[in-house]
Amino acid sequence: MKITVLGSTGRTGLPFVDRALAAGHDAVALARSPEKLGDRRDHERLTVVAGDATDPATVEEAVAGADAVVSLLGHADGAPDDLLTVAGDHVVAAMRDHGVERYVTLAGAGVRSDRDPGRSLGGRAVGAGLKLFAGDLLEDSREHVDRVVDTDLDWTVVRPPRLTEGPYTGDWEAGYLRMGMGDAISRADLAAFVLTCVEGDEWVRELPMVTGR
Ligand SMILES: NC(=O)c1ccc[n+]([C@@H]2O[C@H](COP(=O)([O-])OP(=O)(O)OC[C@H]3O[C@@H](n4cnc5c(N)ncnc54)[C@H](OP(=O)(O)O)[C@@H]3O)[C@@H](O)[C@H]2O)c1
């Protein structure tokens, strides 16, 4: 499979690229700082498209010819508050133009689905804290998700709780979960779960939460 990755140089993006290449896929890394890919740039199955995810021409170049697109973008320093919405719109447009159907993207667990069970007290506290301290970013995530689920693409929105730098364990729980204050998943496990989403069809047109056990 040829997988285009936005956010390829991020803390989830790098392990995702490694895992996708190790699994035998071709990867196209859209990167505004390609040097962060390090030696991966020499990999025969990795193509780098240098540029910004808010630039439609860059996104189109990265998406053309792909079998699937994965967005692991995050509001890194200097990123606009509406990064996910703007980049997501460019991805959807490019996917339509080039007949690419599979799109897996990330949102925080603060983005709700009407299939979610009621929130625990801790979950409600985390939600209130996110709204208070990262309201604009949460709004961007929600808007991005609203627009993606409204498309006829084969989308998946993965909703992790707090991300950690822990190791890969392969031991996670996914679904419409009742998240609590202590829920977390390592970026290494998140990257692996996202790849299973891309490779299979279990979570097509679904918004799974995923947390470490
Ligand atoms: N932190 C948490 O606990 C948590 C919890 C749930 C969900 N999430 C979500 O998980 C996602 C990934 O998190 P992470 O920690 O892996 O992110 P990260 O390490 O901050 O990486 C963000 C990636 O986005 C890229 N990026 C930002 N603006 C860009 C632009 N304009 N054009 C191209 N690339 C751009 C960055 O590129 P550069 O390397 O060039 O900066 C980097 O590759 C985020 O969306 C976050 O909201 C996070």
mmCIF file of C-alpha atoms and ligand atoms in Angstrom:
data_model
loop_
_atom_site.group_PDB
_atom_site.id
_atom_site.type_symbol
_atom_site.label_atom_id
_atom_site.label_comp_id
_atom_site.label_asym_id
_atom_site.label_seq_id
_atom_site.Cartn_x
_atom_site.Cartn_y
_atom_site.Cartn_z
ATOM 1 C CA MET A 1 0.000 0.000 0.000
ATOM 2 C CA LYS A 2 1.175 3.546 -0.638
ATOM 3 C CA ILE A 3 0.405 5.660 2.447
ATOM 4 C CA THR A 4 0.688 9.446 2.523
ATOM 5 C CA VAL A 5 1.517 10.768 5.997
ATOM 6 C CA LEU A 6 0.871 14.314 7.220
ATOM 7 C CA GLY A 7 2.615 15.105 10.496
ATOM 8 C CA SER A 8 5.290 12.583 9.510
ATOM 9 C CA THR A 9 7.986 14.307 11.580
ATOM 10 C CA GLY A 10 5.925 14.381 14.788
ATOM 11 C CA ARG A 11 6.190 12.218 17.867
ATOM 12 C CA THR A 12 3.442 9.946 16.524
ATOM 13 C CA GLY A 13 4.367 10.504 12.887
ATOM 14 C CA LEU A 14 7.931 9.152 13.100
ATOM 15 C CA PRO A 15 6.981 5.812 14.706
ATOM 16 C CA PHE A 16 4.115 5.544 12.239
ATOM 17 C CA VAL A 17 6.452 5.999 9.260
ATOM 18 C CA ASP A 18 8.865 3.423 10.725
ATOM 19 C CA ARG A 19 6.084 0.931 11.313
ATOM 20 C CA ALA A 20 4.545 1.429 7.861
ATOM 21 C CA LEU A 21 7.915 0.940 6.140
ATOM 22 C CA ALA A 22 8.733 -2.094 8.302
ATOM 23 C CA ALA A 23 5.392 -3.611 7.310
ATOM 24 C CA GLY A 24 6.391 -3.328 3.647
ATOM 25 C CA HIS A 25 4.310 -0.316 2.665
ATOM 26 C CA ASP A 26 5.437 2.612 0.565
ATOM 27 C CA ALA A 27 5.211 5.919 2.419
ATOM 28 C CA VAL A 28 4.990 9.514 1.248
ATOM 29 C CA ALA A 29 6.000 11.892 4.016
ATOM 30 C CA LEU A 30 4.704 15.443 3.764
ATOM 31 C CA ALA A 31 7.115 17.405 5.937
ATOM 32 C CA ARG A 32 7.838 21.077 6.440
ATOM 33 C CA SER A 33 11.134 20.111 8.100
ATOM 34 C CA PRO A 34 12.287 17.025 6.148
ATOM 35 C CA GLU A 35 15.586 16.884 8.036
ATOM 36 C CA LYS A 36 13.634 15.608 11.042
ATOM 37 C CA LEU A 37 13.078 12.371 9.100
ATOM 38 C CA GLY A 38 16.817 11.650 9.488
ATOM 39 C CA ASP A 39 18.097 8.492 7.783
ATOM 40 C CA ARG A 40 14.571 7.512 6.809
ATOM 41 C CA ARG A 41 15.002 9.874 3.849
ATOM 42 C CA ASP A 42 17.344 7.296 2.300
ATOM 43 C CA HIS A 43 14.764 4.509 2.522
ATOM 44 C CA GLU A 44 13.913 3.229 -0.955
ATOM 45 C CA ARG A 45 10.192 3.097 -0.201
ATOM 46 C CA LEU A 46 9.942 6.578 1.346
ATOM 47 C CA THR A 47 9.189 9.654 -0.758
ATOM 48 C CA VAL A 48 9.446 13.082 0.847
ATOM 49 C CA VAL A 49 7.218 15.965 -0.212
ATOM 50 C CA ALA A 50 8.635 19.089 1.409
ATOM 51 C CA GLY A 51 6.158 21.799 2.295
ATOM 52 C CA ASP A 52 3.389 22.999 4.510
ATOM 53 C CA ALA A 53 0.132 21.154 5.109
ATOM 54 C CA THR A 54 -1.792 24.422 4.755
ATOM 55 C CA ASP A 55 -0.617 24.709 1.141
ATOM 56 C CA PRO A 56 -3.086 22.970 -1.197
ATOM 57 C CA ALA A 57 -0.507 22.312 -3.931
ATOM 58 C CA THR A 58 1.836 20.576 -1.472
ATOM 59 C CA VAL A 59 -0.994 18.453 -0.113
ATOM 60 C CA GLU A 60 -2.127 17.545 -3.614
ATOM 61 C CA GLU A 61 1.399 16.490 -4.615
ATOM 62 C CA ALA A 62 1.619 14.260 -1.527
ATOM 63 C CA VAL A 63 -1.832 12.712 -1.962
ATOM 64 C CA ALA A 64 -1.770 12.021 -5.716
ATOM 65 C CA GLY A 65 -1.221 8.305 -6.330
ATOM 66 C CA ALA A 66 -1.698 7.215 -2.719
ATOM 67 C CA ASP A 67 -3.861 4.301 -1.580
ATOM 68 C CA ALA A 68 -4.509 5.907 1.790
ATOM 69 C CA VAL A 69 -3.845 9.142 3.651
ATOM 70 C CA VAL A 70 -3.015 9.353 7.352
ATOM 71 C CA SER A 71 -3.010 12.666 9.230
ATOM 72 C CA LEU A 72 -1.014 12.785 12.454
ATOM 73 C CA LEU A 73 -0.749 16.569 12.368
ATOM 74 C CA GLY A 74 -0.625 18.473 15.617
ATOM 75 C CA HIS A 75 -0.544 22.104 16.647
ATOM 76 C CA ALA A 76 3.230 22.285 16.911
ATOM 77 C CA ASP A 77 4.858 25.663 17.642
ATOM 78 C CA GLY A 78 3.859 28.245 15.069
ATOM 79 C CA ALA A 79 0.967 26.202 13.683
ATOM 80 C CA PRO A 80 -2.260 28.171 13.123
ATOM 81 C CA ASP A 81 -5.182 27.397 15.436
ATOM 82 C CA ASP A 82 -7.213 26.114 12.466
ATOM 83 C CA LEU A 83 -4.421 23.853 11.158
ATOM 84 C CA LEU A 84 -6.403 20.611 11.255
ATOM 85 C CA THR A 85 -9.465 22.104 9.556
ATOM 86 C CA VAL A 86 -7.501 23.847 6.811
ATOM 87 C CA ALA A 87 -5.164 20.933 6.098
ATOM 88 C CA GLY A 88 -8.085 18.497 6.339
ATOM 89 C CA ASP A 89 -10.006 20.429 3.695
ATOM 90 C CA HIS A 90 -7.003 20.274 1.370
ATOM 91 C CA VAL A 91 -6.635 16.539 1.987
ATOM 92 C CA VAL A 92 -10.301 15.836 1.258
ATOM 93 C CA ALA A 93 -10.193 17.942 -1.941
ATOM 94 C CA ALA A 94 -7.015 16.229 -3.145
ATOM 95 C CA MET A 95 -8.376 12.778 -2.303
ATOM 96 C CA ARG A 96 -11.516 13.484 -4.320
ATOM 97 C CA ASP A 97 -9.518 14.847 -7.257
ATOM 98 C CA HIS A 98 -7.238 11.813 -7.299
ATOM 99 C CA GLY A 99 -9.738 9.094 -6.422
ATOM 100 C CA VAL A 100 -8.141 8.208 -3.069
ATOM 101 C CA GLU A 101 -10.729 6.811 -0.649
ATOM 102 C CA ARG A 102 -9.072 5.785 2.633
ATOM 103 C CA TYR A 103 -8.406 8.538 5.194
ATOM 104 C CA VAL A 104 -7.372 8.003 8.821
ATOM 105 C CA THR A 105 -7.048 11.092 10.983
ATOM 106 C CA LEU A 106 -6.513 11.925 14.655
ATOM 107 C CA ALA A 107 -8.586 13.893 17.120
ATOM 108 C CA GLY A 108 -8.414 14.156 20.889
ATOM 109 C CA ALA A 109 -10.735 12.137 23.109
ATOM 110 C CA GLY A 110 -12.310 15.553 23.867
ATOM 111 C CA VAL A 111 -14.081 15.223 20.497
ATOM 112 C CA ARG A 112 -17.301 13.388 21.284
ATOM 113 C CA SER A 113 -19.387 10.911 19.294
ATOM 114 C CA ASP A 114 -23.071 10.289 19.960
ATOM 115 C CA ARG A 115 -22.100 6.620 20.333
ATOM 116 C CA ASP A 116 -19.911 7.376 23.372
ATOM 117 C CA PRO A 117 -21.113 6.141 26.741
ATOM 118 C CA GLY A 118 -21.622 8.761 29.457
ATOM 119 C CA ARG A 119 -18.437 10.322 30.769
ATOM 120 C CA SER A 120 -16.974 9.473 34.155
ATOM 121 C CA LEU A 121 -16.414 12.305 36.621
ATOM 122 C CA GLY A 122 -12.717 12.264 35.693
ATOM 123 C CA GLY A 123 -13.584 12.302 31.985
ATOM 124 C CA ARG A 124 -15.808 15.338 32.495
ATOM 125 C CA ALA A 125 -13.039 17.091 34.421
ATOM 126 C CA VAL A 126 -10.545 16.417 31.610
ATOM 127 C CA GLY A 127 -13.093 17.713 29.056
ATOM 128 C CA ALA A 128 -13.659 20.902 31.054
ATOM 129 C CA GLY A 129 -9.889 21.437 31.428
ATOM 130 C CA LEU A 130 -9.335 20.993 27.681
ATOM 131 C CA LYS A 131 -12.078 23.504 26.916
ATOM 132 C CA LEU A 132 -10.588 26.000 29.347
ATOM 133 C CA PHE A 133 -6.921 25.722 28.398
ATOM 134 C CA ALA A 134 -7.038 24.589 24.763
ATOM 135 C CA GLY A 135 -10.473 25.714 23.591
ATOM 136 C CA ASP A 136 -9.342 26.958 20.158
ATOM 137 C CA LEU A 137 -7.434 23.765 19.436
ATOM 138 C CA LEU A 138 -10.338 21.603 20.581
ATOM 139 C CA GLU A 139 -12.650 23.623 18.342
ATOM 140 C CA ASP A 140 -10.296 23.051 15.394
ATOM 141 C CA SER A 141 -10.280 19.331 16.094
ATOM 142 C CA ARG A 142 -14.097 19.250 16.277
ATOM 143 C CA GLU A 143 -14.517 21.251 13.085
ATOM 144 C CA HIS A 144 -12.046 18.992 11.262
ATOM 145 C CA VAL A 145 -13.890 15.899 12.421
ATOM 146 C CA ASP A 146 -17.323 17.344 11.526
ATOM 147 C CA ARG A 147 -16.121 18.002 7.986
ATOM 148 C CA VAL A 148 -14.448 14.609 7.567
ATOM 149 C CA VAL A 149 -17.421 12.560 8.780
ATOM 150 C CA ASP A 150 -19.596 14.509 6.347
ATOM 151 C CA THR A 151 -17.639 13.214 3.340
ATOM 152 C CA ASP A 152 -18.280 9.994 1.443
ATOM 153 C CA LEU A 153 -14.657 8.907 1.941
ATOM 154 C CA ASP A 154 -13.725 5.741 3.842
ATOM 155 C CA TRP A 155 -12.646 7.734 6.869
ATOM 156 C CA THR A 156 -11.632 6.752 10.391
ATOM 157 C CA VAL A 157 -11.207 9.274 13.211
ATOM 158 C CA VAL A 158 -8.930 7.872 15.932
ATOM 159 C CA ARG A 159 -9.456 9.495 19.335
ATOM 160 C CA PRO A 160 -6.654 8.800 21.826
ATOM 161 C CA PRO A 161 -6.542 10.186 25.379
ATOM 162 C CA ARG A 162 -3.299 11.625 26.805
ATOM 163 C CA LEU A 163 -0.253 10.591 24.757
ATOM 164 C CA THR A 164 2.946 9.372 26.389
ATOM 165 C CA GLU A 165 6.474 8.544 25.296
ATOM 166 C CA GLY A 166 6.138 4.994 26.608
ATOM 167 C CA PRO A 167 7.226 1.946 24.580
ATOM 168 C CA TYR A 168 5.208 -0.098 22.114
ATOM 169 C CA THR A 169 3.181 -2.740 23.954
ATOM 170 C CA GLY A 170 0.552 -3.797 21.394
ATOM 171 C CA ASP A 171 -1.850 -3.928 24.321
ATOM 172 C CA TRP A 172 -4.669 -1.448 23.822
ATOM 173 C CA GLU A 173 -8.435 -1.230 23.945
ATOM 174 C CA ALA A 174 -10.373 0.454 21.131
ATOM 175 C CA GLY A 175 -14.005 1.406 20.707
ATOM 176 C CA TYR A 176 -16.547 3.811 22.123
ATOM 177 C CA LEU A 177 -15.086 3.878 25.608
ATOM 178 C CA ARG A 178 -15.800 5.528 28.920
ATOM 179 C CA MET A 179 -12.533 7.423 29.337
ATOM 180 C CA GLY A 180 -11.270 8.426 32.749
ATOM 181 C CA MET A 181 -8.662 10.798 34.081
ATOM 182 C CA GLY A 182 -5.893 8.177 34.090
ATOM 183 C CA ASP A 183 -6.334 6.960 30.517
ATOM 184 C CA ALA A 184 -3.296 7.268 28.277
ATOM 185 C CA ILE A 185 -1.607 5.538 25.350
ATOM 186 C CA SER A 186 1.961 5.663 24.131
ATOM 187 C CA ARG A 187 2.555 7.307 20.798
ATOM 188 C CA ALA A 188 4.250 4.057 19.718
ATOM 189 C CA ASP A 189 1.047 2.095 20.388
ATOM 190 C CA LEU A 190 -1.078 4.829 18.811
ATOM 191 C CA ALA A 191 1.040 4.692 15.649
ATOM 192 C CA ALA A 192 0.608 0.914 15.526
ATOM 193 C CA PHE A 193 -3.157 1.155 16.047
ATOM 194 C CA VAL A 194 -3.456 3.745 13.280
ATOM 195 C CA LEU A 195 -1.625 1.378 10.932
ATOM 196 C CA THR A 196 -4.039 -1.452 11.776
ATOM 197 C CA CYS A 197 -6.869 0.957 10.901
ATOM 198 C CA VAL A 198 -5.307 1.722 7.528
ATOM 199 C CA GLU A 199 -4.684 -1.923 6.739
ATOM 200 C CA GLY A 200 -8.116 -3.222 7.737
ATOM 201 C CA ASP A 201 -11.707 -2.160 7.376
ATOM 202 C CA GLU A 202 -12.904 -2.704 10.957
ATOM 203 C CA TRP A 203 -13.040 1.017 11.748
ATOM 204 C CA VAL A 204 -14.185 2.464 8.436
ATOM 205 C CA ARG A 205 -16.609 5.374 9.073
ATOM 206 C CA GLU A 206 -16.059 5.009 12.822
ATOM 207 C CA LEU A 207 -14.502 7.190 15.538
ATOM 208 C CA PRO A 208 -12.728 4.731 17.829
ATOM 209 C CA MET A 209 -11.119 5.852 21.045
ATOM 210 C CA VAL A 210 -7.978 3.891 21.788
ATOM 211 C CA THR A 211 -6.246 3.632 25.139
ATOM 212 C CA GLY A 212 -3.459 1.574 26.656
ATOM 213 C CA ARG A 213 -4.423 -1.208 29.066
HETATM 214 N N1 LIG B 1 -0.711 15.446 23.412
HETATM 215 C C1 LIG B 1 -1.707 14.659 23.766
HETATM 216 O O1 LIG B 1 -1.782 14.170 24.905
HETATM 217 C C2 LIG B 1 -2.781 14.350 22.763
HETATM 218 C C3 LIG B 1 -3.909 13.666 23.178
HETATM 219 C C4 LIG B 1 -4.865 13.293 22.221
HETATM 220 C C5 LIG B 1 -4.673 13.644 20.894
HETATM 221 N N2 LIG B 1 -3.575 14.344 20.533
HETATM 222 C C6 LIG B 1 -3.417 14.697 19.125
HETATM 223 O O2 LIG B 1 -2.468 13.831 18.534
HETATM 224 C C7 LIG B 1 -1.878 14.477 17.414
HETATM 225 C C8 LIG B 1 -0.418 14.141 17.265
HETATM 226 O O3 LIG B 1 0.251 14.473 18.439
HETATM 227 P P1 LIG B 1 1.848 14.454 18.486
HETATM 228 O O4 LIG B 1 2.225 14.697 19.901
HETATM 229 O O5 LIG B 1 2.382 13.271 17.749
HETATM 230 O O6 LIG B 1 2.166 15.749 17.617
HETATM 231 P P2 LIG B 1 3.560 16.502 17.437
HETATM 232 O O7 LIG B 1 4.709 15.706 17.944
HETATM 233 O O8 LIG B 1 3.389 17.897 17.965
HETATM 234 O O9 LIG B 1 3.694 16.559 15.852
HETATM 235 C C9 LIG B 1 2.944 17.420 15.084
HETATM 236 C C10 LIG B 1 3.289 17.195 13.630
HETATM 237 O O10 LIG B 1 2.498 18.098 12.843
HETATM 238 C C11 LIG B 1 3.418 18.762 11.955
HETATM 239 N N3 LIG B 1 2.903 20.074 11.550
HETATM 240 C C12 LIG B 1 2.408 21.066 12.329
HETATM 241 N N4 LIG B 1 2.050 22.119 11.565
HETATM 242 C C13 LIG B 1 2.319 21.758 10.281
HETATM 243 C C14 LIG B 1 2.168 22.402 9.036
HETATM 244 N N5 LIG B 1 1.651 23.635 8.939
HETATM 245 N N6 LIG B 1 2.546 21.751 7.912
HETATM 246 C C15 LIG B 1 3.079 20.499 7.975
HETATM 247 N N7 LIG B 1 3.256 19.841 9.140
HETATM 248 C C16 LIG B 1 2.876 20.468 10.264
HETATM 249 C C17 LIG B 1 4.699 18.893 12.744
HETATM 250 O O11 LIG B 1 5.735 19.213 11.884
HETATM 251 P P3 LIG B 1 7.141 19.821 12.430
HETATM 252 O O12 LIG B 1 7.931 18.627 12.877
HETATM 253 O O13 LIG B 1 7.690 20.506 11.260
HETATM 254 O O14 LIG B 1 6.794 20.748 13.583
HETATM 255 C C18 LIG B 1 4.770 17.482 13.314
HETATM 256 O O15 LIG B 1 5.202 16.573 12.328
HETATM 257 C C19 LIG B 1 -2.180 15.948 17.606
HETATM 258 O O16 LIG B 1 -3.169 16.305 16.656
HETATM 259 C C20 LIG B 1 -2.773 16.069 18.955
HETATM 260 O O17 LIG B 1 -3.748 17.082 18.998
HETATM 261 C C21 LIG B 1 -2.629 14.698 21.428
#
